[in-house]
PDB file of C-alpha atoms in Angstrom:
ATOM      1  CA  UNK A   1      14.213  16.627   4.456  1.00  0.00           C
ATOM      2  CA  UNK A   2      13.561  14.109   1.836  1.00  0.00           C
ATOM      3  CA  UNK A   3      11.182  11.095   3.191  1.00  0.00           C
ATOM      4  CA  UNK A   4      12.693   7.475   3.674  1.00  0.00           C
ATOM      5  CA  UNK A   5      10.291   4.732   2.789  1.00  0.00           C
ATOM      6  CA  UNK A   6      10.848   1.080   3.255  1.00  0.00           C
ATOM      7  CA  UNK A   7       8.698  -0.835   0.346  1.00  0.00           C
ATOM      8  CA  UNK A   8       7.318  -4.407   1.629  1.00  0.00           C
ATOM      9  CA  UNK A   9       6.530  -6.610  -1.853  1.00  0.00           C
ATOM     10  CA  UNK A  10       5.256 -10.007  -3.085  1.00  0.00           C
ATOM     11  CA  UNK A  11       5.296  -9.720  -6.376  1.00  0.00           C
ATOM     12  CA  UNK A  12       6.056  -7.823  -9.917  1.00  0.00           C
ATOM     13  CA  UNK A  13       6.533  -4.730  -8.336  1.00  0.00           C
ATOM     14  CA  UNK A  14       4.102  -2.925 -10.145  1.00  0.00           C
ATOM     15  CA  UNK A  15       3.174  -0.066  -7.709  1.00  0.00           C
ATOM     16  CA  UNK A  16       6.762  -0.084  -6.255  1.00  0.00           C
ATOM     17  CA  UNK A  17       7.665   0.997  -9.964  1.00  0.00           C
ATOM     18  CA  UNK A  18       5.116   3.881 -10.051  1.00  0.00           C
ATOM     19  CA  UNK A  19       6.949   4.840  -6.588  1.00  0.00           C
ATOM     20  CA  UNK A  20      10.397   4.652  -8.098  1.00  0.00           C
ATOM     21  CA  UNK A  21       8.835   6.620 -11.157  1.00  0.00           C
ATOM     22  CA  UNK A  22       7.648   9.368  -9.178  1.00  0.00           C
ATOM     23  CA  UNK A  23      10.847   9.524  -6.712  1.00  0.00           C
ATOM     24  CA  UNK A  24      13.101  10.540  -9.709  1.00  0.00           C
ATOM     25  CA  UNK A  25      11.038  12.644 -10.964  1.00  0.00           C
ATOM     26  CA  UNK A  26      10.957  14.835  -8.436  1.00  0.00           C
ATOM     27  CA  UNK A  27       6.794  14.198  -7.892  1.00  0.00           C
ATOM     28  CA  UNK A  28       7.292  12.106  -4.565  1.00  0.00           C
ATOM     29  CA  UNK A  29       9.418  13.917  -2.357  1.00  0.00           C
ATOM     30  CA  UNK A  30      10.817  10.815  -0.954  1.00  0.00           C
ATOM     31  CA  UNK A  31      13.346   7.863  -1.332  1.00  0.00           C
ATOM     32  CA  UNK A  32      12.962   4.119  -1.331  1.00  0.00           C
ATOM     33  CA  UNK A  33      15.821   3.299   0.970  1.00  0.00           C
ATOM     34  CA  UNK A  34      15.219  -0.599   0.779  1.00  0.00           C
ATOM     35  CA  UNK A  35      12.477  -2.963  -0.949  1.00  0.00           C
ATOM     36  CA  UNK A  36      11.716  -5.961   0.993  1.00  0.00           C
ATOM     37  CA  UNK A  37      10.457  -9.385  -0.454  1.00  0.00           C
ATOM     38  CA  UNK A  38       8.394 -12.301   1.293  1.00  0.00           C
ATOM     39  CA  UNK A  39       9.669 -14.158  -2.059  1.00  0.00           C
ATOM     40  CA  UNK A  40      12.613 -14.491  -3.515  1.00  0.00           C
ATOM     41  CA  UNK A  41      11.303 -14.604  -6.969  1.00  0.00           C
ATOM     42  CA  UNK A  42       9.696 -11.193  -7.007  1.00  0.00           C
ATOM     43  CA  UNK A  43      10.116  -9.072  -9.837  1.00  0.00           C
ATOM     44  CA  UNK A  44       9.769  -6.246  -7.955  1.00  0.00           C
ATOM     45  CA  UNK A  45      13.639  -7.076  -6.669  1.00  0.00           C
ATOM     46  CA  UNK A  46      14.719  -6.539 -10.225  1.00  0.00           C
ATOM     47  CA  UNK A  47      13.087  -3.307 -10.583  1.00  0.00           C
ATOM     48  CA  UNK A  48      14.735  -2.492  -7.082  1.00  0.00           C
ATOM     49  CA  UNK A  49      18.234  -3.747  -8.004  1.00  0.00           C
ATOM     50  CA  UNK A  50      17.989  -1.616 -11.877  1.00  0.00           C
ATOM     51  CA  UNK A  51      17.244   1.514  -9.963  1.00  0.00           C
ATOM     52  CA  UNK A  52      20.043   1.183  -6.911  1.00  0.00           C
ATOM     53  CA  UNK A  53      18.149   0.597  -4.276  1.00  0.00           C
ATOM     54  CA  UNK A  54      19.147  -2.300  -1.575  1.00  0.00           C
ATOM     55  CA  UNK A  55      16.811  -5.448  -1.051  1.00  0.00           C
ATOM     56  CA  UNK A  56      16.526  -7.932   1.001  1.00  0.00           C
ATOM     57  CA  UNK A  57      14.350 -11.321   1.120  1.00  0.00           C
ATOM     58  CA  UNK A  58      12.607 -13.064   4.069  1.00  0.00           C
ATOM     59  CA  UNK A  59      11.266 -15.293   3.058  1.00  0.00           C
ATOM     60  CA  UNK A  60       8.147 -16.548   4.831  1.00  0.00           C
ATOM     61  CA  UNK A  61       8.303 -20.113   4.290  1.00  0.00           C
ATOM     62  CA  UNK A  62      11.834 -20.692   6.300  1.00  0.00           C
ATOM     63  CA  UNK A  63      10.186 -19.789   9.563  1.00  0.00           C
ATOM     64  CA  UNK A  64       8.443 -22.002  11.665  1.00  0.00           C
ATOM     65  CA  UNK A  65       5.541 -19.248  12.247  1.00  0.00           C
ATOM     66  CA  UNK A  66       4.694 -15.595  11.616  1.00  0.00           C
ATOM     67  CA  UNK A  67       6.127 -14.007  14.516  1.00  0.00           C
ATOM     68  CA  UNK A  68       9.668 -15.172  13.672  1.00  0.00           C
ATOM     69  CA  UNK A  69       9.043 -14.308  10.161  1.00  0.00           C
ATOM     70  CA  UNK A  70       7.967 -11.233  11.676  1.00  0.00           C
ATOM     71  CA  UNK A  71      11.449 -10.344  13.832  1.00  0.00           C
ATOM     72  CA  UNK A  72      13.231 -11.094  10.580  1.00  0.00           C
ATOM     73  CA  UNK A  73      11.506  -8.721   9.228  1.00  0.00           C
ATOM     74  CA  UNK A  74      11.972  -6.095  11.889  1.00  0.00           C
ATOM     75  CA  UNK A  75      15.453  -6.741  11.850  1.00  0.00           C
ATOM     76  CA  UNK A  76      16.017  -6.035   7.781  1.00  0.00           C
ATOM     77  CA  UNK A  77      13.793  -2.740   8.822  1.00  0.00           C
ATOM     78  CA  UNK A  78      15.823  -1.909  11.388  1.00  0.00           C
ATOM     79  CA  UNK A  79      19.065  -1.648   9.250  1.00  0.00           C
ATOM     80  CA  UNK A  80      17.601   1.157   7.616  1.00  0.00           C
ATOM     81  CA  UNK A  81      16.051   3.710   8.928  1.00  0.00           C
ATOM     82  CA  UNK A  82      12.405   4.732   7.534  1.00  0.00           C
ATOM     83  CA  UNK A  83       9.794   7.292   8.003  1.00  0.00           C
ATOM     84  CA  UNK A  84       7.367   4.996   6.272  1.00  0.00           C
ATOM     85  CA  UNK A  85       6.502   0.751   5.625  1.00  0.00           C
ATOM     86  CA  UNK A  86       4.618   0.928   2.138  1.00  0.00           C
ATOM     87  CA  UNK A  87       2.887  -2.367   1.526  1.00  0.00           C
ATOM     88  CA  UNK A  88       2.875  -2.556  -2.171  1.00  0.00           C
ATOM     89  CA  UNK A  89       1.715  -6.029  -2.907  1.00  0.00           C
ATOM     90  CA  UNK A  90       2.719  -7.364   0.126  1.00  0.00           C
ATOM     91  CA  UNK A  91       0.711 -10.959  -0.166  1.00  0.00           C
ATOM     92  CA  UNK A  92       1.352 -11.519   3.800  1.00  0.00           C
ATOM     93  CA  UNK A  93      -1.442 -10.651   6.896  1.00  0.00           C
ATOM     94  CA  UNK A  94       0.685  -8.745  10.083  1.00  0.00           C
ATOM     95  CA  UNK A  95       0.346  -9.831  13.263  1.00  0.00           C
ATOM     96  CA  UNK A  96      -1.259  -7.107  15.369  1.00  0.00           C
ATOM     97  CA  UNK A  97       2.164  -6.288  17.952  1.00  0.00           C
ATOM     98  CA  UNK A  98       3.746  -5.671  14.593  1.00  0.00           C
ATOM     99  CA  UNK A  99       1.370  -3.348  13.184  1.00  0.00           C
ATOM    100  CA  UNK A 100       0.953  -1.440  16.523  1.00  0.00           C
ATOM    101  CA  UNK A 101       4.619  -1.044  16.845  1.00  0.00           C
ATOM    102  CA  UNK A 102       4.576   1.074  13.317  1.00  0.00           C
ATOM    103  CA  UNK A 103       1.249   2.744  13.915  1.00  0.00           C
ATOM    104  CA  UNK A 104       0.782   5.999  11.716  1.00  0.00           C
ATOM    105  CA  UNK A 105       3.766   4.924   9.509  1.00  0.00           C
ATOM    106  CA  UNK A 106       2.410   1.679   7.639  1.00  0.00           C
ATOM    107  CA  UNK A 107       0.126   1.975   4.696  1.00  0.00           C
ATOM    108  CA  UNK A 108      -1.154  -0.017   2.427  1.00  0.00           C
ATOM    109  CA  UNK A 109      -2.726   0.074  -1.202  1.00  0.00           C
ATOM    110  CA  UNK A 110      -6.540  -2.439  -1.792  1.00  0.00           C
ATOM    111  CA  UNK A 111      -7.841  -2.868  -5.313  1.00  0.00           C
ATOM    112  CA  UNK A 112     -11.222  -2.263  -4.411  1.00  0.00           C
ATOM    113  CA  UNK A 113     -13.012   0.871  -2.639  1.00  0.00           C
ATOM    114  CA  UNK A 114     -12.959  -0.380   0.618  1.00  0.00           C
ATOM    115  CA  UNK A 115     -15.206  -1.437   2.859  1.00  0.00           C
ATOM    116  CA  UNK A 116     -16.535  -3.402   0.055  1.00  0.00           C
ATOM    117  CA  UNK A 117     -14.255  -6.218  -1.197  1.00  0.00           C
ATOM    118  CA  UNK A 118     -11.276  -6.747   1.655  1.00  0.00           C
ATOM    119  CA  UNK A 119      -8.968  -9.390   0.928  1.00  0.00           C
ATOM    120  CA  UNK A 120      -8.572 -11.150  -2.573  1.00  0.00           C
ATOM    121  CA  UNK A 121      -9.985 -11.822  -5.580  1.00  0.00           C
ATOM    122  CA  UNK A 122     -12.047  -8.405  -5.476  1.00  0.00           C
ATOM    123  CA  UNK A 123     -12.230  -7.709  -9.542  1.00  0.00           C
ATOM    124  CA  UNK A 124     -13.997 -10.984  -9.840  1.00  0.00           C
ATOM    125  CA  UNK A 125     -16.175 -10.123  -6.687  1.00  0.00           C
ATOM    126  CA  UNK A 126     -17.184  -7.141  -7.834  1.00  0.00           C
ATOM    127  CA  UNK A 127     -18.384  -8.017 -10.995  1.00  0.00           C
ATOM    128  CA  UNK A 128     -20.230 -10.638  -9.673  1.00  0.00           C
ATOM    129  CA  UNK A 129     -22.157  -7.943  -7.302  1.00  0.00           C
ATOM    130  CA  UNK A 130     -22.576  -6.025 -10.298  1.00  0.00           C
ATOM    131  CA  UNK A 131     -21.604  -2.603  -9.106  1.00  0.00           C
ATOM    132  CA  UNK A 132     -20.969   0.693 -11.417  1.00  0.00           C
ATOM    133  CA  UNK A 133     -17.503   1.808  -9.697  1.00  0.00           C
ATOM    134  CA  UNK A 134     -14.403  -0.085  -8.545  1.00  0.00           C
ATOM    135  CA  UNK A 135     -11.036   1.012  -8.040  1.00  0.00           C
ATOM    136  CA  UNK A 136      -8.679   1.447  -4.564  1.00  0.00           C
ATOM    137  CA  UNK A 137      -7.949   2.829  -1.331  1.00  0.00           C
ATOM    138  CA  UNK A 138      -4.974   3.895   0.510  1.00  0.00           C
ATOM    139  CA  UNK A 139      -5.639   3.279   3.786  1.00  0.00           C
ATOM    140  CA  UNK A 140      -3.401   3.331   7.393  1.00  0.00           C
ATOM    141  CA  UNK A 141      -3.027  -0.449   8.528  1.00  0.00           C
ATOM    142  CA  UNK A 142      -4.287  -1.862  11.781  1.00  0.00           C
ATOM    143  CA  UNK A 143      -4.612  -5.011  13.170  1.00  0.00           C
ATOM    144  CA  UNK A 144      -8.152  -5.601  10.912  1.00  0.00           C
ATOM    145  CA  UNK A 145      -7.486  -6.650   7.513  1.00  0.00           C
ATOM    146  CA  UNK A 146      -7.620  -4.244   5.146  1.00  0.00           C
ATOM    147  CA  UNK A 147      -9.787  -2.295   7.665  1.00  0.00           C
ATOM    148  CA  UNK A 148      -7.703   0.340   8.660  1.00  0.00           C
ATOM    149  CA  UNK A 149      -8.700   4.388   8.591  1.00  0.00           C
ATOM    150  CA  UNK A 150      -9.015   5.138   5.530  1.00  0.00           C
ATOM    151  CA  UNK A 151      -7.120   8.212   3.240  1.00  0.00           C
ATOM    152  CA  UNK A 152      -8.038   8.059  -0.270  1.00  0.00           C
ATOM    153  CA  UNK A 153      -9.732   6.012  -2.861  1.00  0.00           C
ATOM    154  CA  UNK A 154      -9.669   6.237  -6.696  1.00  0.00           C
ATOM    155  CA  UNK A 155     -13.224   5.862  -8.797  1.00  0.00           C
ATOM    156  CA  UNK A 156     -12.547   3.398 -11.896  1.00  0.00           C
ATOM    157  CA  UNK A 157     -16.057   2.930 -13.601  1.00  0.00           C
ATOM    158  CA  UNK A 158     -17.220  -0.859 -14.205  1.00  0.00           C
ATOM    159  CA  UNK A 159     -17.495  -1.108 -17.985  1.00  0.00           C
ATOM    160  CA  UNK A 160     -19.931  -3.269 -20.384  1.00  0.00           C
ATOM    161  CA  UNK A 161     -18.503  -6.793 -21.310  1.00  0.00           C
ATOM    162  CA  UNK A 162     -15.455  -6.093 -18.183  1.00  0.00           C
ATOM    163  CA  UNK A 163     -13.817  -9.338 -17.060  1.00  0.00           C
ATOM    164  CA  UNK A 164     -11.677  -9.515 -14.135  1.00  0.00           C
ATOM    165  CA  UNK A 165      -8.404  -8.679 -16.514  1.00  0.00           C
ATOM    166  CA  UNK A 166      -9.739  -6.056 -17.925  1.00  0.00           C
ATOM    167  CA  UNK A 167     -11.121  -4.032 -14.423  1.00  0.00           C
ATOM    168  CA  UNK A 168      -7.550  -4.984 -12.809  1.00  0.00           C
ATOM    169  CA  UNK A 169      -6.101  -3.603 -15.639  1.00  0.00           C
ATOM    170  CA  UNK A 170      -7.574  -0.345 -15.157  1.00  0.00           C
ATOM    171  CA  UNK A 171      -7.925  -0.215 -11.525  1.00  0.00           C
ATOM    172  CA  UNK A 172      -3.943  -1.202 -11.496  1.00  0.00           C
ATOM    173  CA  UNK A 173      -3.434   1.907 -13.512  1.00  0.00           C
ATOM    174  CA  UNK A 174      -5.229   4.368 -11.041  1.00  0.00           C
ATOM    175  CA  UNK A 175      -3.580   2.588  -8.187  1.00  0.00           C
ATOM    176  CA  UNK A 176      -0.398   4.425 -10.134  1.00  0.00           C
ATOM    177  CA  UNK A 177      -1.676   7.855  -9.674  1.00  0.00           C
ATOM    178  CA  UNK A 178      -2.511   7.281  -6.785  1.00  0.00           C
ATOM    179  CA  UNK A 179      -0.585   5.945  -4.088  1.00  0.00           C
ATOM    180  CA  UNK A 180       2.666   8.444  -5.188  1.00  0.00           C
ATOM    181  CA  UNK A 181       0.007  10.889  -4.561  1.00  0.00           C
ATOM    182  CA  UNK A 182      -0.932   9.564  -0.982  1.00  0.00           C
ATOM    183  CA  UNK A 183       2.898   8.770  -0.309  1.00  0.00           C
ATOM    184  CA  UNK A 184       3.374  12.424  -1.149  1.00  0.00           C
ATOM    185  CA  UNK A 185       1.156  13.790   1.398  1.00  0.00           C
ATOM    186  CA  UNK A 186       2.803  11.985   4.385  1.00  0.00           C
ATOM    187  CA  UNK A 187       6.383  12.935   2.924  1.00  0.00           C
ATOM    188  CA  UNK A 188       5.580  16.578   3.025  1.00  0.00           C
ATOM    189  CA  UNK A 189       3.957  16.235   6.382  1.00  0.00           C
ATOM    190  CA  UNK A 190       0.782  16.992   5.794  1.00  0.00           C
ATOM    191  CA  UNK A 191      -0.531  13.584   6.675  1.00  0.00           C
ATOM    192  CA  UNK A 192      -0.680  11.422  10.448  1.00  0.00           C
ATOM    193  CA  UNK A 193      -2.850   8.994  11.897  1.00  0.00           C
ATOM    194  CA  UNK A 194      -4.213  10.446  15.277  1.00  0.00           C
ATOM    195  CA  UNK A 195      -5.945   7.742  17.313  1.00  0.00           C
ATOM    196  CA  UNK A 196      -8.691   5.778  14.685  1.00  0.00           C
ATOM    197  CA  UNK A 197      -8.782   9.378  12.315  1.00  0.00           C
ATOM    198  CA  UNK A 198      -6.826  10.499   9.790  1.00  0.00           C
ATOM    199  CA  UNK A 199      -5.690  14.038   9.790  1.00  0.00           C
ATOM    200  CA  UNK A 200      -4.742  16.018   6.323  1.00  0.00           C
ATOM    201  CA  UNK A 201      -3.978  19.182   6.140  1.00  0.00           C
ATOM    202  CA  UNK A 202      -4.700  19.511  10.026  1.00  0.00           C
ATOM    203  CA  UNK A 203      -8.286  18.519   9.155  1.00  0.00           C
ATOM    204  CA  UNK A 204      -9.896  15.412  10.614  1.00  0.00           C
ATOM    205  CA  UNK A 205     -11.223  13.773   7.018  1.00  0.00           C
ATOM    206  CA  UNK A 206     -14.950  12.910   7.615  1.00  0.00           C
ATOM    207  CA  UNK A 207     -14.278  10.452   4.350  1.00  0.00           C
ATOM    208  CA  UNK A 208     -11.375   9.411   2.083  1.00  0.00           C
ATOM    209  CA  UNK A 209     -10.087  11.923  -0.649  1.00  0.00           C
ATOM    210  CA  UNK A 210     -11.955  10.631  -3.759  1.00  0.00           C
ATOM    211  CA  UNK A 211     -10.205  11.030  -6.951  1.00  0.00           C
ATOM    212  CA  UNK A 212     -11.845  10.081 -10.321  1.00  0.00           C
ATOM    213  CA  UNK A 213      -9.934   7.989 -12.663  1.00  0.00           C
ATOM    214  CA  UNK A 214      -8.366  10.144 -14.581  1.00  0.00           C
ATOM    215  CA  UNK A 215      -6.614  11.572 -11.375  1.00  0.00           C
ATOM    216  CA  UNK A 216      -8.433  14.814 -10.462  1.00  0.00           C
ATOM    217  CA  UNK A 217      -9.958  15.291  -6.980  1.00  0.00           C
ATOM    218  CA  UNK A 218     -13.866  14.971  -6.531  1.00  0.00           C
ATOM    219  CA  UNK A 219     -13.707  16.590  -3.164  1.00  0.00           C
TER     220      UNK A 219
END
C-alpha cells in the first residue's frame, strides 16, 4: 500500500519538490496527499497546486497563540488521512502535546549535521567555526528542537573561498537525495521510532546512516 504523507511548508518548496519528483517517478513509494502552509505566500503551494495535490493555509499570525494555531492545524491534518507529517521547511517550533500526539510519524529535514548547528542561520555558523564537513540530517521530531533521534545525515565538504550561498547551495542539493531516500524507508516499512531509538531494518542504529554527497552510503 502506497504511503500517505502530509507535507508541512514555509517557504519555496524546495524539498517538497524533490518529494513530488521522486513520488512520480516511482523512487518514493508514497503520495503527498496534502501540503500545508504557515504562509500564504509560499511557493511551495504553487508547486503543490501544478502537481494536483490539495493545500491548505494556516496561517500562524491569525491566532492569538500557538496552541490554537496548533488545533487548526490538527484539524486540516485530520481531513486527510496520513501515515507521515514531513516538515519540509516548516519555519514554525511545535508545541510538545503536538509532537507527542504524532510520535514516530513526524520528521523533519536540518541543514547542518546535527548536533552541531540546531536552529537557523547554520551555513553562516559553520563557516564561522571553520569546520571541513556540513550538510543535513533527517531526524524523528520531539519536543527538543531539532534534537530528535536521529536517521541519516548527508556529508557536503566545506570548500575554499565558501560563503553562506554557496554551502546552502550545495547542502540544499544533498538535502534532495536525501530526504526521498529517508521518506522511502518509512514508506516501505522498514523504518519506526521505538522509545528514544530508531530502528531500520529491525536494527537499533548505533548512529545515523551517513551518505557522502554524491549520494552513496558510507556505512
Amino acid at each position: 500500500m502506497t504511503a500517505r504523507l502530509s507535507v508541512l511548508i514555509s517557504g519555496r518548496g524546495s524539498n517538497l519538490g524533490a518529494i513530488l519528483h521522486a513520488c512520480a517517478t516511482g523512487t518514493l513509494p508514497a503520495q503527498v496527499v496534502q501540503v500545508i502552509s504557515n504562509r500564504p505566500q509560499a511557493g511551495g503551494l504553487d508547486l503543490a497546486a501544478a502537481a494536483g495535490v490539495p493545500t491548505a493555509v494556516v496561517d500562524h499570525r491569525q491566532f492569538a497563540d500557538r496552541r490554537d494555531f496548533e488545533r487548526a492545524l490538527q484539524a486540516q491534518l485530520d481531513a486527510v488521512s496520513c501515515d507521515l507529517i514531513v516538515l519540509a521547511g516548516f519555519m514554525r517550533v511545535l508545541t510538545a502535546d503536538f509532537v507527542a500526539r504524532h510520535r514516530g510519524r513526524l520528521v523533519n529535514i536540518h541543514p547542518s549535521l546535527l548536533p552541531d548547528f540546531p536552529g537557523l542561520h547554520t551555513h553562516e555558523r559553520a563557516l564561522a567555526a571553520g569546520v571541513a564537513e556540513h550538510g543535513a540530517s533527517v531526524h524523528f521530531v520531539t519536543a527538543a528542537v531539532d534534537g530528535g533521534p536521529l536517521i541519516a545525515q548527508i556529508r557536503v565538504p566545506v570548500q575554499a573561498g565558501d560563503t553562506p550561498d554557496t554551502l546552502a547551495a550545495r547542502v540544499l542539493a544533498a538535502e534532495h537525495r536525501l530526504y526521498p531516500t529517508v521518506l522511502g524507508w518509512y514508506a516501505q516499512g522498514r523504518l519506526a521510532l521505538a522509545g528514544e531509538r530508531v530502528l531500520l531494518d529491525g536494527l537499533w542504529l548505533a548512529a545515523p546512516v551517513q551518505f557522502a554527497a554524491a549520494g552513496e552510503r558510507n556505512d
